[in-house]
Structure formats: C-alpha cells, structure tokens
CSV table of C-alpha atoms in Angstrom, one decimal:
chain,number,residue,atom,x,y,z
A,1,MET,CA,248.1,-149.5,73.0
A,2,THR,CA,245.9,-150.9,70.0
A,3,TYR,CA,245.0,-148.7,66.9
A,4,THR,CA,242.0,-149.6,64.3
A,5,THR,CA,243.3,-146.6,60.9
A,6,GLN,CA,246.4,-144.9,60.5
A,7,MET,CA,244.4,-142.0,61.1
A,8,ASP,CA,243.4,-143.8,64.5
A,9,ALA,CA,246.9,-144.9,65.3
A,10,ALA,CA,248.7,-140.9,64.2
A,11,ARG,CA,245.9,-139.3,66.5
A,12,LYS,CA,247.0,-142.0,69.2
A,13,GLY,CA,250.6,-141.2,68.4
A,14,ILE,CA,251.6,-144.6,67.8
A,15,VAL,CA,254.0,-145.3,64.6
A,16,THR,CA,253.3,-147.8,62.6
A,17,GLU,CA,255.5,-149.8,60.2
A,18,GLN,CA,253.6,-148.0,57.1
A,19,ILE,CA,254.1,-144.4,58.8
A,20,LYS,CA,257.9,-145.4,58.7
A,21,THR,CA,258.0,-146.5,55.1
A,22,VAL,CA,256.1,-143.7,53.8
A,23,ALA,CA,257.9,-140.8,56.2
A,24,GLU,CA,261.5,-142.5,54.7
A,25,LYS,CA,260.0,-142.1,51.4
A,26,GLU,CA,259.1,-138.9,51.4
A,27,ASN,CA,262.2,-137.3,53.1
A,28,MET,CA,259.2,-136.4,56.4
A,29,ARG,CA,260.3,-136.3,59.3
A,30,VAL,CA,257.7,-138.8,61.3
A,31,ASP,CA,256.1,-136.4,63.5
A,32,ASP,CA,255.4,-134.2,60.4
A,33,LEU,CA,253.4,-137.1,58.6
A,34,MET,CA,251.7,-138.2,62.1
A,35,ALA,CA,250.0,-134.6,62.2
A,36,LYS,CA,249.1,-134.8,58.5
A,37,LEU,CA,247.4,-137.8,59.0
A,38,ALA,CA,245.9,-137.0,62.1
A,39,LYS,CA,244.5,-133.7,60.4
A,40,GLY,CA,243.2,-135.5,57.5
A,41,THR,CA,245.6,-134.1,54.9
A,42,CYS,CA,247.9,-136.7,54.3
A,43,ILE,CA,246.1,-140.2,54.0
A,44,ILE,CA,248.2,-144.0,53.7
A,45,PRO,CA,245.9,-146.6,51.9
A,46,CYS,CA,246.5,-149.7,53.1
A,47,ASN,CA,244.3,-153.1,54.1
A,48,LYS,CA,245.1,-155.0,56.6
A,49,ASN,CA,244.5,-157.8,54.4
A,50,HIS,CA,246.7,-156.5,51.4
A,51,HIS,CA,250.1,-158.3,52.4
A,52,SER,CA,251.8,-157.8,49.4
A,53,ILE,CA,251.7,-153.9,49.5
A,54,VAL,CA,254.7,-151.5,49.8
A,55,PRO,CA,252.6,-148.5,51.7
A,56,GLU,CA,252.2,-144.7,49.8
A,57,GLY,CA,251.6,-141.9,51.0
A,58,VAL,CA,249.2,-139.0,49.2
A,59,GLY,CA,248.6,-135.5,50.3
A,60,GLU,CA,250.0,-132.4,51.4
A,61,GLY,CA,253.8,-132.1,51.1
A,62,MET,CA,254.1,-135.3,49.3
A,63,ARG,CA,255.1,-136.3,45.8
A,64,THR,CA,252.2,-136.5,43.6
A,65,LYS,CA,250.6,-140.3,42.8
A,66,VAL,CA,249.5,-141.8,40.1
A,67,ASN,CA,247.1,-144.0,39.1
A,68,VAL,CA,246.3,-146.7,36.4
A,69,ASN,CA,243.2,-148.2,35.5
A,70,LEU,CA,242.7,-152.0,34.3
A,71,GLY,CA,240.3,-154.6,34.6
A,72,ILE,CA,238.1,-156.8,32.8
A,73,SER,CA,234.8,-156.2,30.9
A,74,LYS,CA,232.6,-158.0,29.0
A,75,ASP,CA,234.2,-157.1,25.6
A,76,ALA,CA,237.3,-157.7,26.7
A,77,ASN,CA,237.6,-160.1,29.4
A,78,ASP,CA,241.0,-161.8,29.2
A,79,VAL,CA,242.3,-162.0,33.0
A,80,GLU,CA,245.8,-162.9,32.2
A,81,LEU,CA,245.9,-160.0,29.8
A,82,GLU,CA,244.9,-157.8,32.3
A,83,LEU,CA,247.3,-159.7,34.7
A,84,ASP,CA,250.0,-158.4,32.1
A,85,LYS,CA,249.5,-155.3,31.9
A,86,VAL,CA,249.4,-155.4,36.1
A,87,ARG,CA,253.1,-156.5,35.6
A,88,HIS,CA,253.8,-153.6,33.3
A,89,ALA,CA,252.6,-150.8,34.9
A,90,LEU,CA,254.5,-152.1,38.3
A,91,ARG,CA,257.3,-152.0,36.4
A,92,LEU,CA,256.7,-148.3,35.1
A,93,GLY,CA,256.5,-147.1,38.3
A,94,ALA,CA,252.6,-146.4,39.3
A,95,GLU,CA,251.5,-146.6,42.6
A,96,SER,CA,248.5,-147.1,42.3
A,97,ILE,CA,246.2,-149.9,40.2
A,98,MET,CA,241.8,-149.2,40.1
A,99,ASP,CA,240.7,-152.6,39.5
A,100,LEU,CA,237.4,-151.5,37.5
A,101,SER,CA,236.4,-155.3,36.7
A,102,CYS,CA,232.6,-155.1,35.9
A,103,PHE,CA,231.9,-158.4,34.3
A,104,GLY,CA,232.5,-162.5,34.9
A,105,LYS,CA,235.6,-163.8,37.3
A,106,THR,CA,235.5,-160.7,38.9
A,107,GLN,CA,237.0,-162.1,42.2
A,108,GLU,CA,239.4,-163.8,40.4
A,109,PHE,CA,241.2,-161.0,39.0
A,110,ARG,CA,241.0,-158.9,42.0
A,111,SER,CA,242.2,-161.6,44.0
A,112,ARG,CA,245.6,-162.3,41.9
A,113,LEU,CA,246.1,-158.8,41.8
A,114,VAL,CA,246.1,-158.2,45.6
A,115,GLU,CA,248.1,-161.2,45.7
A,116,ILE,CA,251.3,-159.9,43.6
A,117,SER,CA,251.0,-155.8,43.8
A,118,PRO,CA,253.2,-153.6,45.8
A,119,ALA,CA,251.2,-150.4,44.4
A,120,MET,CA,247.5,-149.5,46.3
A,121,ILE,CA,244.7,-150.8,45.1
A,122,GLY,CA,241.0,-149.1,44.7
A,123,THR,CA,238.4,-150.8,43.4
A,124,VAL,CA,234.1,-149.2,42.7
A,125,PRO,CA,232.3,-152.0,44.3
A,126,MET,CA,229.0,-150.3,42.1
A,127,TYR,CA,230.5,-151.8,38.9
A,128,ASP,CA,231.2,-155.2,40.5
A,129,ALA,CA,227.6,-155.4,41.9
A,130,VAL,CA,226.1,-154.9,38.5
A,131,GLY,CA,228.1,-158.1,36.7
A,132,PHE,CA,227.9,-159.9,40.5
A,133,TYR,CA,224.2,-160.4,40.7
A,134,ASP,CA,223.7,-160.4,37.4
A,135,LYS,CA,220.3,-158.8,37.3
A,136,GLU,CA,218.4,-155.5,36.7
A,137,LEU,CA,219.8,-152.9,38.2
A,138,LYS,CA,216.9,-151.3,39.9
A,139,ASP,CA,216.5,-155.2,41.7
A,140,ILE,CA,219.3,-155.3,43.6
A,141,SER,CA,219.1,-154.6,47.2
A,142,THR,CA,220.7,-151.9,49.2
A,143,GLU,CA,221.7,-155.3,51.1
A,144,GLU,CA,223.2,-157.0,48.1
A,145,PHE,CA,225.3,-153.1,47.2
A,146,PHE,CA,227.0,-153.6,50.7
A,147,LYS,CA,227.5,-157.6,50.6
A,148,VAL,CA,229.7,-156.7,47.7
A,149,VAL,CA,231.6,-153.8,49.2
A,150,GLU,CA,232.3,-156.4,52.4
A,151,ARG,CA,233.8,-159.0,49.6
A,152,HIS,CA,236.1,-155.8,48.3
A,153,VAL,CA,237.1,-155.3,51.4
A,154,GLU,CA,237.7,-158.7,52.8
A,155,ASP,CA,239.9,-159.4,49.7
A,156,GLY,CA,242.1,-156.7,50.1
A,157,VAL,CA,241.2,-153.8,48.4
A,158,ASP,CA,243.1,-150.4,49.8
A,159,PHE,CA,240.5,-147.5,48.8
A,160,LEU,CA,236.8,-148.1,47.5
A,161,THR,CA,235.4,-145.5,45.3
A,162,ILE,CA,232.3,-144.6,46.5
A,163,HIS,CA,229.5,-142.0,44.9
A,164,ALA,CA,228.3,-141.4,48.1
A,165,GLY,CA,227.3,-137.5,47.1
A,166,LEU,CA,225.4,-138.0,44.9
A,167,ASN,CA,222.1,-138.4,46.6
A,168,ARG,CA,218.6,-136.8,45.4
A,169,ALA,CA,219.4,-133.1,46.1
A,170,ALA,CA,222.4,-133.8,43.6
A,171,ALA,CA,220.3,-135.6,41.4
A,172,GLU,CA,217.7,-132.8,41.5
A,173,ARG,CA,220.4,-129.8,40.4
A,174,ILE,CA,221.0,-132.0,37.6
A,175,ARG,CA,217.1,-132.1,36.3
A,176,LYS,CA,217.0,-128.6,36.8
A,177,ASN,CA,220.3,-127.4,35.0
A,178,GLU,CA,220.7,-129.2,32.0
A,179,ARG,CA,223.7,-130.6,30.8
A,180,ILE,CA,225.6,-131.7,27.6
A,181,THR,CA,226.9,-134.7,28.5
A,182,SER,CA,224.9,-135.3,31.9
A,183,ILE,CA,226.4,-137.5,34.1
A,184,VAL,CA,229.7,-139.5,32.9
A,185,SER,CA,230.5,-141.1,36.1
A,186,ARG,CA,229.7,-144.8,35.5
A,187,GLY,CA,229.3,-145.6,39.1
A,188,GLY,CA,226.9,-141.9,39.4
A,189,SER,CA,225.3,-142.9,36.5
A,190,LEU,CA,224.1,-146.5,37.8
A,191,LEU,CA,223.3,-144.7,40.9
A,192,TYR,CA,221.6,-142.5,39.5
A,193,ALA,CA,219.5,-144.9,37.8
A,194,TRP,CA,219.1,-146.8,40.6
A,195,MET,CA,217.4,-144.2,43.0
A,196,GLU,CA,215.3,-142.8,40.0
A,197,GLN,CA,213.8,-146.6,39.3
A,198,ASN,CA,213.4,-147.5,43.0
A,199,ASP,CA,212.1,-143.3,44.3
A,200,LYS,CA,215.0,-144.0,46.9
A,201,GLU,CA,218.3,-141.9,48.8
A,202,ASN,CA,221.3,-143.4,47.5
A,203,PRO,CA,222.0,-146.3,49.7
A,204,PHE,CA,225.4,-144.7,50.6
A,205,TYR,CA,224.4,-141.8,51.4
A,206,GLU,CA,221.3,-142.9,53.1
A,207,HIS,CA,223.4,-145.7,55.3
A,208,TYR,CA,226.6,-143.9,55.0
A,209,ASP,CA,227.4,-144.8,58.7
A,210,ARG,CA,227.3,-148.7,57.8
A,211,LEU,CA,230.3,-148.1,54.8
A,212,LEU,CA,232.2,-146.3,57.6
A,213,ASP,CA,231.5,-149.5,59.8
A,214,ILE,CA,233.2,-151.6,57.1
A,215,CYS,CA,236.0,-149.3,56.3
A,216,GLU,CA,237.3,-148.4,59.7
A,217,LYS,CA,237.7,-152.4,61.0
A,218,HIS,CA,239.6,-153.1,57.8
A,219,ASP,CA,241.7,-149.7,57.3
A,220,VAL,CA,240.3,-148.7,54.1
A,221,THR,CA,239.8,-145.8,52.8
A,222,LEU,CA,237.5,-143.8,51.0
A,223,SER,CA,238.0,-142.0,47.9
A,224,LEU,CA,234.6,-140.1,48.0
A,225,GLY,CA,233.7,-139.9,43.9
A,226,ASP,CA,232.7,-137.1,42.1
A,227,GLY,CA,229.2,-138.6,40.4
A,228,CYS,CA,228.4,-135.3,39.3
A,229,ARG,CA,231.6,-134.3,37.4
A,230,PRO,CA,232.0,-133.0,34.1
A,231,GLY,CA,232.0,-134.8,30.9
A,232,CYS,CA,232.8,-131.3,28.8
A,233,LEU,CA,234.3,-128.1,29.2
A,234,ALA,CA,230.9,-126.9,28.7
A,235,ASP,CA,229.3,-128.3,32.3
A,236,SER,CA,232.8,-127.4,34.4
A,237,THR,CA,232.0,-126.0,37.6
A,238,ASP,CA,228.4,-126.0,37.5
A,239,ALA,CA,225.7,-126.5,40.0
A,240,ALA,CA,225.4,-129.8,40.7
A,241,GLN,CA,229.1,-130.5,40.8
A,242,VAL,CA,229.9,-127.6,43.6
A,243,GLU,CA,226.7,-129.2,45.4
A,244,GLU,CA,228.1,-133.0,45.5
A,245,LEU,CA,231.4,-131.3,46.7
A,246,ILE,CA,230.0,-129.4,49.6
A,247,THR,CA,228.2,-132.6,50.5
A,248,LEU,CA,231.9,-134.8,50.0
A,249,GLY,CA,233.0,-132.1,52.3
A,250,GLU,CA,230.4,-133.1,55.2
A,251,LEU,CA,231.0,-136.7,54.3
A,252,THR,CA,234.5,-136.4,54.7
A,253,LYS,CA,234.0,-134.7,58.7
A,254,ARG,CA,232.0,-137.8,59.3
A,255,ALA,CA,234.9,-140.4,58.2
A,256,TRP,CA,237.4,-138.6,60.3
A,257,GLU,CA,235.2,-138.3,63.5
A,258,ARG,CA,235.4,-142.6,63.0
A,259,ASN,CA,239.4,-142.2,62.0
A,260,VAL,CA,238.6,-143.4,58.5
A,261,GLN,CA,241.0,-141.7,56.0
A,262,VAL,CA,239.5,-139.5,52.8
A,263,MET,CA,240.3,-138.7,49.5
A,264,ILE,CA,238.2,-136.8,47.1
A,265,GLU,CA,238.1,-137.2,43.5
A,266,GLY,CA,237.6,-134.4,40.9
A,267,PRO,CA,237.0,-133.6,37.5
A,268,GLY,CA,237.0,-134.9,34.6
A,269,HIS,CA,237.4,-131.8,31.8
A,270,MET,CA,237.6,-128.3,32.4
A,271,CYS,CA,239.5,-125.2,30.5
A,272,MET,CA,243.1,-124.6,31.9
A,273,ASP,CA,241.6,-121.3,33.9
A,274,GLU,CA,239.4,-122.9,35.9
A,275,ILE,CA,241.6,-126.0,37.8
A,276,PRO,CA,243.4,-124.2,40.2
A,277,GLY,CA,240.3,-122.2,41.3
A,278,ASN,CA,238.8,-126.2,41.5
A,279,VAL,CA,241.4,-127.3,43.4
A,280,MET,CA,241.1,-124.1,45.8
A,281,MET,CA,237.4,-124.8,46.1
A,282,GLU,CA,238.3,-129.1,47.0
A,283,LYS,CA,240.6,-127.6,49.9
A,284,ARG,CA,238.2,-125.5,51.3
A,285,LEU,CA,235.6,-127.4,51.0
A,286,CYS,CA,236.6,-130.6,51.9
A,287,HIS,CA,239.1,-129.4,54.6
A,288,GLY,CA,242.4,-130.5,52.9
A,289,ALA,CA,241.3,-133.3,52.3
A,290,PRO,CA,243.7,-135.0,49.3
A,291,PHE,CA,242.4,-134.3,45.8
A,292,TYR,CA,242.4,-137.0,43.0
A,293,VAL,CA,241.7,-135.8,39.8
A,294,LEU,CA,241.1,-137.4,36.3
A,295,GLY,CA,243.0,-135.0,34.1
A,296,PRO,CA,241.3,-133.1,33.8
A,297,LEU,CA,241.4,-133.1,30.3
A,298,VAL,CA,241.8,-129.4,28.6
A,299,THR,CA,240.0,-129.9,25.4
A,300,ASP,CA,237.0,-132.4,23.8
A,301,ILE,CA,238.7,-132.3,20.8
A,302,ALA,CA,241.6,-135.0,20.8
A,303,PRO,CA,240.2,-138.3,20.8
A,304,GLY,CA,243.2,-140.4,20.6
A,305,TYR,CA,245.5,-137.6,22.4
A,306,ASP,CA,244.0,-137.6,25.4
A,307,HIS,CA,246.4,-139.0,27.6
A,308,ILE,CA,248.3,-135.3,26.8
A,309,THR,CA,245.2,-133.2,27.3
A,310,ALA,CA,245.0,-134.7,30.7
A,311,ALA,CA,248.7,-134.6,31.5
A,312,ILE,CA,248.5,-130.5,30.8
A,313,GLY,CA,245.5,-130.4,32.8
A,314,GLY,CA,247.0,-132.6,34.8
A,315,ALA,CA,250.0,-131.1,35.9
A,316,ILE,CA,248.4,-127.6,36.4
A,317,ALA,CA,245.9,-129.5,39.1
A,318,ALA,CA,249.1,-130.8,40.6
A,319,ALA,CA,251.0,-127.7,40.5
A,320,ALA,CA,247.9,-126.2,42.3
A,321,GLY,CA,247.7,-128.4,45.1
A,322,ALA,CA,246.3,-131.7,43.8
A,323,ASP,CA,247.5,-134.7,45.3
A,324,PHE,CA,247.0,-137.8,42.9
A,325,LEU,CA,246.7,-138.1,39.6
A,326,CYS,CA,244.4,-141.0,37.4
A,327,TYR,CA,246.4,-142.0,34.3
A,328,VAL,CA,244.3,-141.3,30.7
A,329,THR,CA,245.4,-143.3,27.9
A,330,PRO,CA,245.2,-142.5,24.4
A,331,ALA,CA,242.4,-145.0,23.6
A,332,GLU,CA,240.4,-142.8,26.7
A,333,HIS,CA,236.5,-142.7,25.2
A,334,LEU,CA,237.5,-144.8,22.7
A,335,ARG,CA,238.1,-148.4,23.6
A,336,LEU,CA,239.9,-150.7,26.5
A,337,PRO,CA,243.4,-149.7,26.4
A,338,ASP,CA,246.0,-152.0,25.1
A,339,LEU,CA,249.6,-152.1,26.6
A,340,ASP,CA,251.4,-149.6,24.3
A,341,ASP,CA,248.2,-147.2,25.1
A,342,MET,CA,248.9,-147.7,29.1
A,343,LYS,CA,252.2,-147.1,29.0
A,344,GLU,CA,251.8,-143.8,26.9
A,345,GLY,CA,248.9,-142.7,29.4
A,346,ILE,CA,251.4,-143.6,32.5
A,347,ILE,CA,254.1,-141.7,31.4
A,348,ALA,CA,252.5,-138.9,30.4
A,349,THR,CA,250.6,-138.7,34.1
A,350,GLN,CA,254.3,-139.3,35.3
A,351,ILE,CA,255.4,-136.1,33.4
A,352,ALA,CA,252.5,-134.0,34.7
A,353,ALA,CA,252.9,-135.7,38.5
A,354,HIS,CA,256.8,-135.0,38.3
A,355,ALA,CA,256.8,-131.2,36.7
A,356,ALA,CA,254.3,-130.1,39.5
A,357,ASP,CA,256.0,-131.8,42.0
A,358,MET,CA,259.0,-129.5,41.3
A,359,ALA,CA,256.5,-125.9,41.1
A,360,LYS,CA,255.4,-127.6,45.1
A,361,LYS,CA,259.2,-127.7,45.6
A,362,ILE,CA,258.8,-131.2,47.1
A,363,PRO,CA,262.0,-131.6,48.7
A,364,GLY,CA,264.4,-133.8,46.4
A,365,SER,CA,262.0,-133.4,43.2
A,366,ARG,CA,264.9,-131.4,41.4
A,367,ASP,CA,267.7,-134.1,42.3
A,368,ARG,CA,266.8,-136.2,39.1
A,369,ASP,CA,266.6,-133.2,36.7
A,370,ASN,CA,269.7,-132.1,37.5
A,371,ALA,CA,271.5,-135.0,36.8
A,372,MET,CA,270.0,-135.6,33.6
A,373,ALA,CA,271.8,-131.8,32.5
A,374,ARG,CA,275.1,-132.9,34.1
A,375,ALA,CA,274.7,-136.4,31.8
A,376,ARG,CA,273.5,-134.5,29.2
A,377,ALA,CA,276.3,-132.0,29.8
A,378,ASP,CA,278.7,-135.2,29.8
A,379,PHE,CA,277.5,-137.0,26.3
A,380,ASP,CA,276.9,-139.8,29.3
A,381,TRP,CA,274.3,-141.7,26.6
A,382,CYS,CA,273.7,-144.6,29.3
A,383,GLY,CA,273.4,-142.3,32.3
A,384,GLN,CA,271.1,-140.3,30.6
A,385,PHE,CA,268.9,-143.4,29.6
A,386,GLY,CA,269.0,-144.3,33.1
A,387,LEU,CA,267.7,-141.3,34.5
A,388,ALA,CA,264.9,-141.1,31.9
A,389,LEU,CA,261.3,-141.7,32.9
A,390,ASP,CA,261.3,-144.4,30.1
A,391,PRO,CA,264.4,-145.7,29.6
A,392,GLU,CA,263.6,-147.4,26.5
A,393,ARG,CA,262.6,-145.0,23.6
A,394,PRO,CA,265.2,-142.7,24.1
A,395,ARG,CA,267.6,-145.9,23.8
A,396,GLU,CA,266.2,-146.6,20.6
A,397,TYR,CA,265.8,-143.5,19.1
A,398,ARG,CA,270.2,-142.9,20.0
A,399,GLN,CA,270.2,-146.5,18.2
A,400,ALA,CA,267.9,-145.5,15.0
A,401,SER,CA,269.9,-142.9,13.7
A,402,GLN,CA,273.5,-142.9,14.8
A,403,PRO,CA,275.8,-139.7,14.6
A,404,GLU,CA,279.6,-139.4,13.1
A,405,VAL,CA,280.6,-138.2,16.0
A,406,GLU,CA,280.0,-140.0,19.7
A,407,ASP,CA,279.7,-136.5,21.6
A,408,SER,CA,276.6,-135.3,19.5
A,409,CYS,CA,273.2,-136.3,18.2
A,410,SER,CA,272.5,-136.5,14.2
A,411,MET,CA,270.4,-134.0,14.7
A,412,CYS,CA,273.3,-131.3,15.1
A,413,GLY,CA,275.9,-133.5,14.7
A,414,LYS,CA,279.5,-131.7,15.3
A,415,MET,CA,277.5,-128.4,14.9
A,416,CYS,CA,276.0,-129.2,18.8
A,417,ALA,CA,276.0,-126.7,21.1
A,418,MET,CA,277.2,-128.4,24.1
A,419,ARG,CA,280.2,-130.4,21.8
A,420,THR,CA,281.3,-126.6,20.9
A,421,MET,CA,281.2,-125.3,24.0
A,422,LYS,CA,282.7,-128.5,26.0
A,423,ARG,CA,285.9,-128.7,23.4
A,424,VAL,CA,286.6,-124.3,23.6
A,425,ARG,CA,286.4,-124.8,27.2
A,426,GLU,CA,288.9,-127.6,27.1
A,427,GLY,CA,290.7,-126.0,24.6
A,428,LYS,CA,290.0,-128.3,21.7
A,429,ASP,CA,290.2,-127.9,18.0
A,430,LEU,CA,286.5,-128.0,17.1
A,431,GLY,CA,287.2,-130.4,14.4
A,432,MET,CA,284.8,-129.5,12.1
A,433,ALA,CA,286.6,-130.0,8.7
A,434,LYS,CA,287.5,-133.6,9.6
C-alpha cells in the first residue's frame, strides 16, 4: 500500500519508519501516535528529499520542541558563519532550524543546510522571492511566488511558513482597527504591500489548492503563519489577530482533506494573563492543530534581554498547551544574533520548554531533574555538569571559584546546608573548626 504523507500513512494504518522513530523518542505507543497523526493533533515534518533528517514529532502529548532562526541577509551574508551557527545549534540540541535567508545565495545556504542537518528545516519562501527575482515586490507574479515555493520544497525543506490567512478581509480589519505597531510579521507585511499595490487577493489564499498540491507531493508540512500577530502588548488579541486565526482554522481543515500536515503559528507580544486564553483559542478554532509560538514576549521594555521575556511567555504558553517554541535571542529587535546570542536564546527557550513539559506531565520529563537532585545531594560535580542543559557554564563557574572543601561551593563553604545534613546523617563531625 502506498501513501503520500505521514498523515495519509497514519490514516491508512501504515507504520512508517518516521512514525517508529518518533514513537520511540516520545515513549508513545505507535497506535496512539498514529491516531494523533490521523486526526492532525500531531505532525512529523519530514520532506521526502531531506535525507539527513532524524524525524521529530510536534503536538499533543509530546515534548515541547525548540526552533532556531538563522539565515543570511544583505547586511550579514556570510554563508560559512551561518553554517557555523547551524552546527552550534545542533550541538545544543535544537530540534528545528528555520532558514530565514533573504539575500544572495539563498539556495546554496539552504542546500548545504539540508545536507548537514538532522533537525527539521523550515523556510519562508516569501522572503526569498524578493531577493531571488531582484525586482520590485509589486512586479512579482503569482507564478513566480509559486516557483520559489516549489524550489524550496524540491531542495528538501520540511515545513513552509506561508501567511495564507492574511487575506483582503484581514487586511481591511487592520485598516479599520489601528494598531500601534501595525503588521510586524515580515512575510505578512510583504503580502499586505503586494495586495495593496496590485489590488489583488493574497495569492497563497486565492490559490491555496495549488499550495496543497505541492505540499502533498513531497510531504511538506504547512506552518500557517500569523501575519497579524501582535508586535506589542497593546495590539494583542485584537480583531485582526482573531479574524486571521479563524481563517487559519478553515485552511487547516482544507489541508487535512488533502492529508497535508499543518501547524499554526502564534504571537508575538502578549501580557502573561492573555497567554493561556490564546492557546485555548488556537486549539479550539484550529481544531487541535499543533501550535508554534514566538515567545510570546511578556513585556516590551527589555531590549537586550528579550530571550528572558520570551522564555517567560514560552513557558506559560507551552504549559497551557503550545507545542513548539521559536527561540528569541538577546539581540531580538536590535541586530542579527551572533553565536553567543544564539546560545543564550537556545538555552533560555529550552528551559521554558522543559519546565512546561513537567507541568504538562510528559512521561519521563522529570527524570533528568531527579537525577540532578541526586547528583547535588552527593556533591557529584561531574554528574551535575553532564545533566545540565549547558555543561560548559556550570563547569566554568565551579572552576573559577574553588571552595576550601570539595563538598561545598564557595558561596556557603562549610556552612553548606546539604553538606551539614549529609555529614550529620553519616555521623561525621562538621569540621567547622578545621
């Protein structure tokens, strides 16, 4: 029996190698995973042309996954530097890489990324179209947009961010309800401008069936972009955002009718108390499709520290049911991140994802924390470093300030509470006077 996509295979009862791999990783019964894939509440983004991939699942009952944004731009177009970032991101355990390249040799970077990356890869073809054709946005035709989509898919990209829900109705909603930051989605703003300048409908909304044809052929997941996501707290959960989300729910059902896997992208910037409601709204309006969020950033006043504001929002969102977190770095809103920025962003987002997994009671999610607790109680420093999300930093801190005795740190020394309790229980002298 043949199949077109992982969703199609699940619906036909075919156990693919990708399904086996993900079920094992997630400690999930194959039958349970297939039921979720068939329903659309889980996805396995895995392009048939991405031969180096080690598949991951995203969705209901699974570990929260972390995405890292990379790519070349006109102001920072060093392909080798970006590939070095890719290798660092993979070593740090990122499950996904989004290539947001928008200038120059985008295909060279994309092809090399697909070749070396076991992580799933996403792109935003709209970014690439502007640089690829090297002409005014308004002069790019619908046919040309779709040629770029086809090229990305043929190159092996596992998921595509397409802002198909930002149609003319949503654009009108934005005009009637003024925002402080208007449209902050790069792809969304480009499509809005194209629609305005050409007095036409969003080509990806108007020709959505053609997009589904491409995705179905190569088993590419659609990441339905939130072109109306809020760019500040004041704009969150407004009419435009909600109207677009309703449209995305309709587009989700159309994709599922073609066995095309879907996830939904979400905000953005948002006050903490709104986050659980937004997750619930997405799950309701988009029929349980996996939710992929950027942050949300919970305050607008922390430039240089937005990896922290995003991690706070990401932890709340994932604990409420979001499935996939896009990392945010300290350089967000300010510059292209360097290697250090990238590392800070990945670790902060991994902390948020892991904390949420424990809150969601994902099987096995507390095992590592319990092992760390035992290593601390035993003063097993090497064990602690090995269990840490980032082994390098705690090792550096330990080496930089050596204590008088090995069973303590330089903050408490012999008055360490754990040391005191351990020695008392073992019938040993505390050794304070020595």
